[in-house]
XYZ file of C-alpha atoms in Angstrom:
208
model
C 9.556 -23.622 3.116
C 9.987 -23.711 6.891
C 6.982 -25.644 8.148
C 4.080 -23.909 6.446
C 5.903 -20.600 6.112
C 7.641 -19.450 2.958
C 11.210 -18.457 3.707
C 11.576 -16.282 0.610
C 8.411 -14.339 1.491
C 9.616 -13.776 5.053
C 12.992 -12.644 3.706
C 11.371 -10.132 1.342
C 9.101 -8.847 4.115
C 12.079 -8.423 6.437
C 13.963 -6.524 3.750
C 10.956 -4.281 3.128
C 10.583 -3.510 6.829
C 14.295 -2.737 7.110
C 14.045 -0.406 4.117
C 11.115 1.443 5.714
C 13.087 1.860 8.936
C 16.094 3.173 7.031
C 13.916 5.594 5.092
C 12.691 7.166 8.322
C 16.144 7.677 9.818
C 18.599 10.547 9.404
C 20.867 8.902 6.868
C 22.208 9.967 3.494
C 19.516 11.044 1.031
C 20.817 8.555 -1.555
C 20.375 5.664 0.881
C 16.895 6.839 1.836
C 15.883 7.052 -1.821
C 17.258 3.575 -2.519
C 15.432 2.165 0.514
C 12.185 3.780 -0.620
C 12.527 2.441 -4.156
C 13.175 -1.072 -2.861
C 10.720 -1.379 0.013
C 7.456 -0.303 -1.602
C 7.602 -2.467 -4.757
C 8.654 -5.521 -2.726
C 5.792 -5.069 -0.282
C 3.152 -4.508 -2.960
C 4.462 -7.456 -4.963
C 4.079 -9.740 -1.953
C 0.615 -8.362 -1.280
C -0.321 -9.281 -4.836
C 1.079 -12.791 -4.485
C -1.197 -13.478 -1.524
C -4.215 -11.557 -2.835
C -7.607 -13.233 -3.220
C -10.028 -12.254 -5.970
C -12.467 -15.142 -5.482
C -14.602 -13.214 -2.979
C -18.015 -11.879 -3.908
C -18.245 -8.088 -3.865
C -19.877 -8.142 -0.431
C -17.276 -10.494 1.039
C -14.486 -8.520 -0.597
C -15.739 -5.320 1.028
C -16.056 -6.942 4.448
C -12.817 -8.930 4.417
C -10.624 -6.507 2.515
C -11.919 -2.949 2.608
C -13.245 -2.907 6.183
C -10.000 -4.519 7.344
C -8.233 -1.347 6.195
C -11.007 1.218 6.675
C -11.610 0.494 10.357
C -7.985 1.056 11.465
C -7.797 4.076 9.145
C -10.702 5.746 10.922
C -9.655 4.587 14.393
C -6.036 5.717 14.236
C -7.012 8.824 12.292
C -9.404 9.957 15.026
C -7.014 9.044 17.847
C -4.208 10.895 16.064
C -6.479 13.882 15.543
C -7.362 14.060 19.251
C -3.693 13.919 20.204
C -2.888 16.557 17.615
C -5.578 18.909 18.957
C -4.524 18.459 22.582
C -0.743 18.167 22.191
C 0.456 18.405 18.600
C -0.696 21.969 17.963
C 1.052 23.206 21.108
C 4.352 21.333 21.126
C 6.854 19.906 18.684
C 6.988 20.533 14.962
C 3.368 21.738 14.735
C 3.627 24.157 17.655
C 1.871 27.437 16.873
C 0.508 26.061 13.616
C -2.144 28.130 11.891
C -4.149 25.065 10.892
C -7.701 25.026 12.263
C -8.652 22.239 14.659
C -10.765 20.369 12.114
C -8.159 20.353 9.337
C -6.994 16.755 10.081
C -10.586 15.532 9.894
C -10.908 17.030 6.429
C -7.575 15.404 5.669
C -9.052 12.017 6.559
C -11.854 12.572 4.074
C -9.312 13.474 1.377
C -6.986 10.604 2.226
C -3.965 12.539 0.964
C -0.651 12.183 2.802
C -0.140 15.967 2.796
C -3.462 16.522 4.587
C -3.040 13.766 7.191
C -1.023 15.930 9.542
C -2.074 13.898 12.577
C -0.674 10.644 11.177
C 0.836 10.810 7.645
C 1.489 7.025 7.351
C -2.282 6.532 7.142
C -1.958 7.277 3.415
C -0.800 3.695 3.004
C -4.141 2.278 4.137
C -5.941 4.484 1.609
C -3.559 3.339 -1.094
C -4.132 -0.341 -0.322
C -7.921 0.072 -0.291
C -7.967 1.732 -3.700
C -5.343 -0.606 -5.135
C -7.202 -3.742 -4.093
C -10.407 -2.472 -5.727
C -8.531 -1.666 -8.930
C -7.057 -5.152 -9.016
C -10.288 -6.877 -7.986
C -12.165 -5.260 -10.854
C -9.516 -5.813 -13.527
C -8.722 -9.377 -12.436
C -12.323 -10.364 -13.164
C -11.739 -9.783 -16.886
C -11.119 -12.959 -18.871
C -8.641 -11.518 -21.357
C -5.112 -11.621 -19.969
C -3.919 -9.198 -22.640
C -6.611 -6.683 -21.710
C -5.732 -7.020 -18.044
C -2.053 -6.328 -18.758
C -2.949 -3.293 -20.861
C -5.064 -1.896 -18.033
C -2.406 -2.592 -15.389
C 0.328 -0.891 -17.370
C -1.939 1.872 -18.653
C -3.188 2.852 -15.205
C 0.362 2.678 -13.871
C 1.533 5.044 -16.610
C -1.334 7.457 -15.937
C -0.492 7.393 -12.226
C 3.169 8.193 -12.917
C 2.231 11.005 -15.299
C -0.254 12.434 -12.809
C 2.334 12.332 -10.057
C 4.853 14.200 -12.208
C 2.225 16.771 -13.197
C 1.113 17.275 -9.609
C -2.443 16.026 -10.033
C -4.564 15.763 -6.857
C -3.910 12.493 -5.059
C -7.086 12.130 -3.030
C -7.341 8.766 -1.292
C -3.884 8.063 -2.702
C -5.444 7.083 -6.034
C -2.353 8.087 -8.008
C -0.123 6.134 -5.637
C -2.369 3.088 -6.032
C -2.220 3.377 -9.815
C 1.569 3.614 -9.751
C 1.866 0.454 -7.647
C -0.835 -1.460 -9.528
C 1.509 -3.101 -12.109
C 3.784 -4.418 -9.346
C 0.853 -5.677 -7.273
C -0.747 -7.239 -10.356
C 2.501 -8.970 -11.305
C 2.463 -10.756 -7.974
C -1.237 -11.553 -8.289
C -1.103 -12.831 -11.865
C 1.908 -15.027 -11.074
C 0.601 -16.094 -7.671
C -0.237 -19.702 -8.597
C 3.128 -20.267 -10.280
C 5.076 -18.629 -7.458
C 3.355 -20.603 -4.722
C 3.706 -23.817 -6.709
C 7.399 -23.179 -7.261
C 7.755 -22.570 -3.529
C 7.132 -26.287 -3.050
C 9.482 -27.460 -5.794
C 12.395 -25.002 -5.762
C 14.871 -24.223 -3.033
C 14.086 -21.064 -1.076
C 17.333 -19.405 -2.095
C 16.852 -20.109 -5.811
C 13.278 -18.834 -5.820
C 14.241 -15.686 -3.895
C 16.990 -14.948 -6.433
C 14.556 -15.445 -9.342
C 12.007 -13.082 -7.772
C 14.609 -10.430 -7.094
């Protein structure tokens, strides 16, 4: 630890951010794929480590869901206005045949392919759905049943993605990332305890 911060967590976050940046640059496809494979699981794992399932349903909605829903709506609407005024006339979407309200419908669907005004918003949808999945399953007492549900939903998400099932509100994406997120959440107490007893470098190597 450095003060109250966890060095290994900061290192994993930095690596995830770097991977995202690399993925959105014009580099070799192999490097982009590797960056994508590395950055998302690391980020969702960390999110699981620092998740909190002790909230009541009302508090969970206010402190978790609204925290993601408000920026989703705000940036979605702002992006839509810019798209209507500028995006449909210049750049990659110049002379598009999409009607002016298409991005608004895209916001209701929450699918990356329909969020033409701001595709990265899919991530907020994914986190909202994922946190509800985990919140519900984590309340079950049986650890074996929880693991079965985590892995089962992850498998269904992967199968649906391969088969091209609809991915409204990024539900399939959330299901795919659920096992990784849950791994961090289920091991959260041990990981944070070990952060106080193990060296940062050793713990980072174990987690990787």
